[in-house]
Amino acid sequence: MEDNTLEKKFSKFIIAVSIVIPIVVAVLFAVKLKDFGINVEPLSFLPPIYATTNGVTAVVLVWAVLAIKNGKQKLHERLMTFAIALSVAFLVMYVAYHMTSDSTKFGDSNHDGILDAIESAKVGSLRMVYFVILITHILLSIVIIPLVLITYVRALAQRFDRHRKIAKITFPLWLYVAVTGVVVYLMISPYYAH
């Protein structure tokens, strides 16, 4: 008989977090503190920091997989916990930035918030590439929330057979989200107003 007690204990939590986080992020993304009379300086220093956090997450994920393949279970566990902490830190910084700053339009080289015909022609089809990467990044960042949590809980429950099965799905998706987070930043950074 399998012991699924820990998995069952966390299942409602995982479902709730997987629904609440994307909704809260979407709502907070739309909220601008200045609209509520809260005058704070835009946190324009955050994008390179949270992009770096995504890059470090990617490195940590690969390191964690190499650790477990080499039988270093404790190191793997610590690295995966660190990767989750990095992802949470990214999310907090990302939301804080967007609550204090106006959105940046890809290709808006004069930083006026409007993408005119000349700017649009200048970036051409690269704009479509940017949006494909951005949209897949966002959608998969929502998908990986329950996957990461389920994978982590299965490890905590020492259900390593089930942990490995889902980790084979979670790892490449999480790695994609981390790497594309950096790519999205590198592509949009020339258009940030300074």
PDB file of C-alpha atoms in Angstrom:
ATOM      1  CA  MET A   1       0.000   0.000   0.000  1.00  0.00           C
ATOM      2  CA  GLU A   2       1.438   3.365  -1.004  1.00  0.00           C
ATOM      3  CA  ASP A   3       1.790   6.129   1.562  1.00  0.00           C
ATOM      4  CA  ASN A   4       0.327   9.190  -0.109  1.00  0.00           C
ATOM      5  CA  THR A   5      -0.422  11.014   3.149  1.00  0.00           C
ATOM      6  CA  LEU A   6       1.977  13.910   2.584  1.00  0.00           C
ATOM      7  CA  GLU A   7       0.906  14.293  -1.043  1.00  0.00           C
ATOM      8  CA  LYS A   8      -2.762  14.311  -0.035  1.00  0.00           C
ATOM      9  CA  LYS A   9      -2.035  16.749   2.787  1.00  0.00           C
ATOM     10  CA  PHE A  10      -0.488  19.249   0.354  1.00  0.00           C
ATOM     11  CA  SER A  11      -2.786  18.656  -2.644  1.00  0.00           C
ATOM     12  CA  LYS A  12      -5.341  21.355  -1.736  1.00  0.00           C
ATOM     13  CA  PHE A  13      -2.511  23.769  -0.923  1.00  0.00           C
ATOM     14  CA  ILE A  14      -0.883  23.101  -4.308  1.00  0.00           C
ATOM     15  CA  ILE A  15      -4.178  23.631  -6.133  1.00  0.00           C
ATOM     16  CA  ALA A  16      -4.874  26.855  -4.218  1.00  0.00           C
ATOM     17  CA  VAL A  17      -1.376  28.269  -4.757  1.00  0.00           C
ATOM     18  CA  SER A  18      -1.433  27.290  -8.434  1.00  0.00           C
ATOM     19  CA  ILE A  19      -4.641  29.272  -8.936  1.00  0.00           C
ATOM     20  CA  VAL A  20      -4.012  32.173  -6.553  1.00  0.00           C
ATOM     21  CA  ILE A  21      -0.475  33.104  -7.672  1.00  0.00           C
ATOM     22  CA  PRO A  22      -1.293  33.719 -11.365  1.00  0.00           C
ATOM     23  CA  ILE A  23      -4.461  35.636 -10.447  1.00  0.00           C
ATOM     24  CA  VAL A  24      -2.707  37.793  -7.844  1.00  0.00           C
ATOM     25  CA  VAL A  25       0.206  38.454 -10.197  1.00  0.00           C
ATOM     26  CA  ALA A  26      -2.175  39.418 -13.031  1.00  0.00           C
ATOM     27  CA  VAL A  27      -4.123  41.770 -10.745  1.00  0.00           C
ATOM     28  CA  LEU A  28      -0.987  43.321  -9.241  1.00  0.00           C
ATOM     29  CA  PHE A  29       0.553  43.628 -12.697  1.00  0.00           C
ATOM     30  CA  ALA A  30      -2.380  45.858 -13.664  1.00  0.00           C
ATOM     31  CA  VAL A  31      -2.160  47.914 -10.449  1.00  0.00           C
ATOM     32  CA  LYS A  32      -0.015  51.029 -10.593  1.00  0.00           C
ATOM     33  CA  LEU A  33       0.717  52.530  -7.190  1.00  0.00           C
ATOM     34  CA  LYS A  34       0.620  56.052  -8.666  1.00  0.00           C
ATOM     35  CA  ASP A  35      -3.045  55.470  -9.584  1.00  0.00           C
ATOM     36  CA  PHE A  36      -3.753  55.252  -5.847  1.00  0.00           C
ATOM     37  CA  GLY A  37      -1.889  58.442  -5.024  1.00  0.00           C
ATOM     38  CA  ILE A  38       1.151  56.520  -3.788  1.00  0.00           C
ATOM     39  CA  ASN A  39       4.137  58.334  -5.195  1.00  0.00           C
ATOM     40  CA  VAL A  40       7.108  56.019  -5.365  1.00  0.00           C
ATOM     41  CA  GLU A  41      10.052  56.149  -7.680  1.00  0.00           C
ATOM     42  CA  PRO A  42       9.886  53.541 -10.443  1.00  0.00           C
ATOM     43  CA  LEU A  43      11.967  50.561  -9.428  1.00  0.00           C
ATOM     44  CA  SER A  44      13.826  50.706 -12.730  1.00  0.00           C
ATOM     45  CA  PHE A  45      16.902  49.039 -11.231  1.00  0.00           C
ATOM     46  CA  LEU A  46      14.999  45.741 -10.805  1.00  0.00           C
ATOM     47  CA  PRO A  47      14.802  44.275 -14.360  1.00  0.00           C
ATOM     48  CA  PRO A  48      18.517  43.424 -14.647  1.00  0.00           C
ATOM     49  CA  ILE A  49      18.407  41.982 -11.117  1.00  0.00           C
ATOM     50  CA  TYR A  50      15.408  39.764 -11.758  1.00  0.00           C
ATOM     51  CA  ALA A  51      16.792  38.747 -15.151  1.00  0.00           C
ATOM     52  CA  THR A  52      20.009  37.718 -13.397  1.00  0.00           C
ATOM     53  CA  THR A  53      17.899  35.840 -10.851  1.00  0.00           C
ATOM     54  CA  ASN A  54      16.354  33.899 -13.746  1.00  0.00           C
ATOM     55  CA  GLY A  55      19.828  33.148 -15.113  1.00  0.00           C
ATOM     56  CA  VAL A  56      21.059  31.953 -11.727  1.00  0.00           C
ATOM     57  CA  THR A  57      17.917  29.797 -11.431  1.00  0.00           C
ATOM     58  CA  ALA A  58      18.763  28.119 -14.745  1.00  0.00           C
ATOM     59  CA  VAL A  59      22.316  27.397 -13.565  1.00  0.00           C
ATOM     60  CA  VAL A  60      21.064  26.076 -10.214  1.00  0.00           C
ATOM     61  CA  LEU A  61      18.547  23.789 -11.946  1.00  0.00           C
ATOM     62  CA  VAL A  62      21.222  22.262 -14.180  1.00  0.00           C
ATOM     63  CA  TRP A  63      23.589  21.945 -11.196  1.00  0.00           C
ATOM     64  CA  ALA A  64      20.841  20.215  -9.192  1.00  0.00           C
ATOM     65  CA  VAL A  65      20.226  17.672 -11.948  1.00  0.00           C
ATOM     66  CA  LEU A  66      23.961  16.980 -12.239  1.00  0.00           C
ATOM     67  CA  ALA A  67      24.118  16.588  -8.439  1.00  0.00           C
ATOM     68  CA  ILE A  68      21.381  13.949  -8.330  1.00  0.00           C
ATOM     69  CA  LYS A  69      22.853  12.111 -11.328  1.00  0.00           C
ATOM     70  CA  ASN A  70      26.082  11.902  -9.325  1.00  0.00           C
ATOM     71  CA  GLY A  71      24.265  10.566  -6.253  1.00  0.00           C
ATOM     72  CA  LYS A  72      24.512  13.798  -4.244  1.00  0.00           C
ATOM     73  CA  GLN A  73      20.957  13.781  -2.913  1.00  0.00           C
ATOM     74  CA  LYS A  74      21.447  16.349  -0.123  1.00  0.00           C
ATOM     75  CA  LEU A  75      23.111  18.825  -2.519  1.00  0.00           C
ATOM     76  CA  HIS A  76      20.287  18.239  -5.017  1.00  0.00           C
ATOM     77  CA  GLU A  77      17.695  18.944  -2.327  1.00  0.00           C
ATOM     78  CA  ARG A  78      19.425  22.166  -1.234  1.00  0.00           C
ATOM     79  CA  LEU A  79      19.822  23.378  -4.808  1.00  0.00           C
ATOM     80  CA  MET A  80      16.171  22.694  -5.650  1.00  0.00           C
ATOM     81  CA  THR A  81      15.054  24.554  -2.515  1.00  0.00           C
ATOM     82  CA  PHE A  82      17.331  27.424  -3.566  1.00  0.00           C
ATOM     83  CA  ALA A  83      15.836  27.377  -7.095  1.00  0.00           C
ATOM     84  CA  ILE A  84      12.348  27.711  -5.601  1.00  0.00           C
ATOM     85  CA  ALA A  85      13.532  30.607  -3.401  1.00  0.00           C
ATOM     86  CA  LEU A  86      15.073  32.297  -6.465  1.00  0.00           C
ATOM     87  CA  SER A  87      11.805  31.904  -8.373  1.00  0.00           C
ATOM     88  CA  VAL A  88       9.848  33.458  -5.504  1.00  0.00           C
ATOM     89  CA  ALA A  89      12.368  36.336  -5.326  1.00  0.00           C
ATOM     90  CA  PHE A  90      12.007  36.845  -9.083  1.00  0.00           C
ATOM     91  CA  LEU A  91       8.227  36.985  -8.774  1.00  0.00           C
ATOM     92  CA  VAL A  92       8.313  39.561  -5.964  1.00  0.00           C
ATOM     93  CA  MET A  93      10.749  41.801  -7.880  1.00  0.00           C
ATOM     94  CA  TYR A  94       8.810  41.425 -11.122  1.00  0.00           C
ATOM     95  CA  VAL A  95       5.528  42.461  -9.518  1.00  0.00           C
ATOM     96  CA  ALA A  96       7.194  45.326  -7.590  1.00  0.00           C
ATOM     97  CA  TYR A  97       8.722  46.659 -10.814  1.00  0.00           C
ATOM     98  CA  HIS A  98       5.437  46.543 -12.716  1.00  0.00           C
ATOM     99  CA  MET A  99       3.513  48.182  -9.854  1.00  0.00           C
ATOM    100  CA  THR A 100       5.862  51.174  -9.976  1.00  0.00           C
ATOM    101  CA  SER A 101       6.679  51.423 -13.677  1.00  0.00           C
ATOM    102  CA  ASP A 102       4.810  51.773 -16.933  1.00  0.00           C
ATOM    103  CA  SER A 103       5.037  48.843 -19.326  1.00  0.00           C
ATOM    104  CA  THR A 104       7.719  49.004 -21.979  1.00  0.00           C
ATOM    105  CA  LYS A 105       6.777  48.420 -25.617  1.00  0.00           C
ATOM    106  CA  PHE A 106       9.148  46.300 -27.665  1.00  0.00           C
ATOM    107  CA  GLY A 107      10.640  48.543 -30.361  1.00  0.00           C
ATOM    108  CA  ASP A 108       9.771  51.866 -28.667  1.00  0.00           C
ATOM    109  CA  SER A 109      13.240  53.327 -29.222  1.00  0.00           C
ATOM    110  CA  ASN A 110      12.298  56.924 -28.305  1.00  0.00           C
ATOM    111  CA  HIS A 111      10.677  55.722 -25.035  1.00  0.00           C
ATOM    112  CA  ASP A 112       7.452  57.695 -25.517  1.00  0.00           C
ATOM    113  CA  GLY A 113       5.190  54.706 -24.834  1.00  0.00           C
ATOM    114  CA  ILE A 114       3.957  54.633 -28.434  1.00  0.00           C
ATOM    115  CA  LEU A 115       5.216  52.295 -31.123  1.00  0.00           C
ATOM    116  CA  ASP A 116       4.999  54.368 -34.291  1.00  0.00           C
ATOM    117  CA  ALA A 117       5.256  53.034 -37.856  1.00  0.00           C
ATOM    118  CA  ILE A 118       8.954  53.868 -38.173  1.00  0.00           C
ATOM    119  CA  GLU A 119       9.848  52.107 -34.906  1.00  0.00           C
ATOM    120  CA  SER A 120       7.671  49.147 -35.879  1.00  0.00           C
ATOM    121  CA  ALA A 121       9.351  48.865 -39.294  1.00  0.00           C
ATOM    122  CA  LYS A 122      12.769  49.078 -37.650  1.00  0.00           C
ATOM    123  CA  VAL A 123      12.209  45.987 -35.477  1.00  0.00           C
ATOM    124  CA  GLY A 124      10.174  44.143 -38.100  1.00  0.00           C
ATOM    125  CA  SER A 125       9.563  40.444 -37.522  1.00  0.00           C
ATOM    126  CA  LEU A 126      11.813  40.456 -34.453  1.00  0.00           C
ATOM    127  CA  ARG A 127       8.790  41.848 -32.604  1.00  0.00           C
ATOM    128  CA  MET A 128       6.864  38.638 -33.402  1.00  0.00           C
ATOM    129  CA  VAL A 129       9.799  36.504 -32.206  1.00  0.00           C
ATOM    130  CA  TYR A 130       9.840  38.518 -28.980  1.00  0.00           C
ATOM    131  CA  PHE A 131       6.117  37.965 -28.410  1.00  0.00           C
ATOM    132  CA  VAL A 132       6.330  34.221 -29.103  1.00  0.00           C
ATOM    133  CA  ILE A 133       9.122  33.897 -26.538  1.00  0.00           C
ATOM    134  CA  LEU A 134       7.303  36.165 -24.063  1.00  0.00           C
ATOM    135  CA  ILE A 135       3.945  34.399 -24.373  1.00  0.00           C
ATOM    136  CA  THR A 136       5.443  30.901 -24.051  1.00  0.00           C
ATOM    137  CA  HIS A 137       7.489  32.151 -21.078  1.00  0.00           C
ATOM    138  CA  ILE A 138       4.381  33.513 -19.337  1.00  0.00           C
ATOM    139  CA  LEU A 139       2.166  30.498 -20.068  1.00  0.00           C
ATOM    140  CA  LEU A 140       4.789  27.997 -18.959  1.00  0.00           C
ATOM    141  CA  SER A 141       5.555  30.043 -15.829  1.00  0.00           C
ATOM    142  CA  ILE A 142       1.920  29.430 -14.854  1.00  0.00           C
ATOM    143  CA  VAL A 143       2.108  25.731 -15.744  1.00  0.00           C
ATOM    144  CA  ILE A 144       5.263  25.110 -13.722  1.00  0.00           C
ATOM    145  CA  ILE A 145       3.797  26.349 -10.435  1.00  0.00           C
ATOM    146  CA  PRO A 146       1.853  23.143  -9.704  1.00  0.00           C
ATOM    147  CA  LEU A 147       4.534  21.001 -11.364  1.00  0.00           C
ATOM    148  CA  VAL A 148       7.297  22.394  -9.126  1.00  0.00           C
ATOM    149  CA  LEU A 149       5.160  22.059  -6.009  1.00  0.00           C
ATOM    150  CA  ILE A 150       4.064  18.490  -6.800  1.00  0.00           C
ATOM    151  CA  THR A 151       7.626  17.487  -7.662  1.00  0.00           C
ATOM    152  CA  TYR A 152       8.928  19.026  -4.429  1.00  0.00           C
ATOM    153  CA  VAL A 153       6.251  17.439  -2.229  1.00  0.00           C
ATOM    154  CA  ARG A 154       6.878  14.021  -3.755  1.00  0.00           C
ATOM    155  CA  ALA A 155      10.546  14.375  -2.828  1.00  0.00           C
ATOM    156  CA  LEU A 156       9.614  15.449   0.709  1.00  0.00           C
ATOM    157  CA  ALA A 157       7.322  12.425   0.938  1.00  0.00           C
ATOM    158  CA  GLN A 158      10.275  10.315  -0.237  1.00  0.00           C
ATOM    159  CA  ARG A 159       8.204   9.047  -3.142  1.00  0.00           C
ATOM    160  CA  PHE A 160      11.240   9.174  -5.391  1.00  0.00           C
ATOM    161  CA  ASP A 161       9.716   6.930  -8.074  1.00  0.00           C
ATOM    162  CA  ARG A 162       6.824   9.383  -8.523  1.00  0.00           C
ATOM    163  CA  HIS A 163       9.181  12.348  -7.989  1.00  0.00           C
ATOM    164  CA  ARG A 164      11.431  11.256 -10.871  1.00  0.00           C
ATOM    165  CA  LYS A 165       8.480  10.772 -13.235  1.00  0.00           C
ATOM    166  CA  ILE A 166       7.177  14.304 -12.797  1.00  0.00           C
ATOM    167  CA  ALA A 167      10.662  15.846 -12.506  1.00  0.00           C
ATOM    168  CA  LYS A 168      11.326  14.715 -16.094  1.00  0.00           C
ATOM    169  CA  ILE A 169       8.507  17.063 -17.137  1.00  0.00           C
ATOM    170  CA  THR A 170       9.099  19.819 -14.579  1.00  0.00           C
ATOM    171  CA  PHE A 171      12.831  20.280 -15.164  1.00  0.00           C
ATOM    172  CA  PRO A 172      12.828  21.155 -18.898  1.00  0.00           C
ATOM    173  CA  LEU A 173       9.795  23.431 -18.546  1.00  0.00           C
ATOM    174  CA  TRP A 174      11.264  25.243 -15.532  1.00  0.00           C
ATOM    175  CA  LEU A 175      14.619  25.549 -17.295  1.00  0.00           C
ATOM    176  CA  TYR A 176      12.853  26.983 -20.370  1.00  0.00           C
ATOM    177  CA  VAL A 177      11.054  29.568 -18.196  1.00  0.00           C
ATOM    178  CA  ALA A 178      14.301  30.567 -16.462  1.00  0.00           C
ATOM    179  CA  VAL A 179      16.295  30.871 -19.701  1.00  0.00           C
ATOM    180  CA  THR A 180      13.568  32.687 -21.621  1.00  0.00           C
ATOM    181  CA  GLY A 181      13.240  35.112 -18.705  1.00  0.00           C
ATOM    182  CA  VAL A 182      16.791  36.203 -19.463  1.00  0.00           C
ATOM    183  CA  VAL A 183      16.161  36.265 -23.218  1.00  0.00           C
ATOM    184  CA  VAL A 184      13.026  38.407 -22.799  1.00  0.00           C
ATOM    185  CA  TYR A 185      14.977  40.860 -20.643  1.00  0.00           C
ATOM    186  CA  LEU A 186      17.854  41.078 -23.148  1.00  0.00           C
ATOM    187  CA  MET A 187      15.406  41.694 -25.983  1.00  0.00           C
ATOM    188  CA  ILE A 188      13.328  44.380 -24.191  1.00  0.00           C
ATOM    189  CA  SER A 189      16.128  46.134 -22.259  1.00  0.00           C
ATOM    190  CA  PRO A 190      17.129  48.542 -25.074  1.00  0.00           C
ATOM    191  CA  TYR A 191      13.623  49.983 -24.899  1.00  0.00           C
ATOM    192  CA  TYR A 192      13.477  50.706 -21.173  1.00  0.00           C
ATOM    193  CA  ALA A 193      13.174  54.432 -20.442  1.00  0.00           C
ATOM    194  CA  HIS A 194      16.135  55.533 -18.322  1.00  0.00           C
TER     195      HIS A 194
END
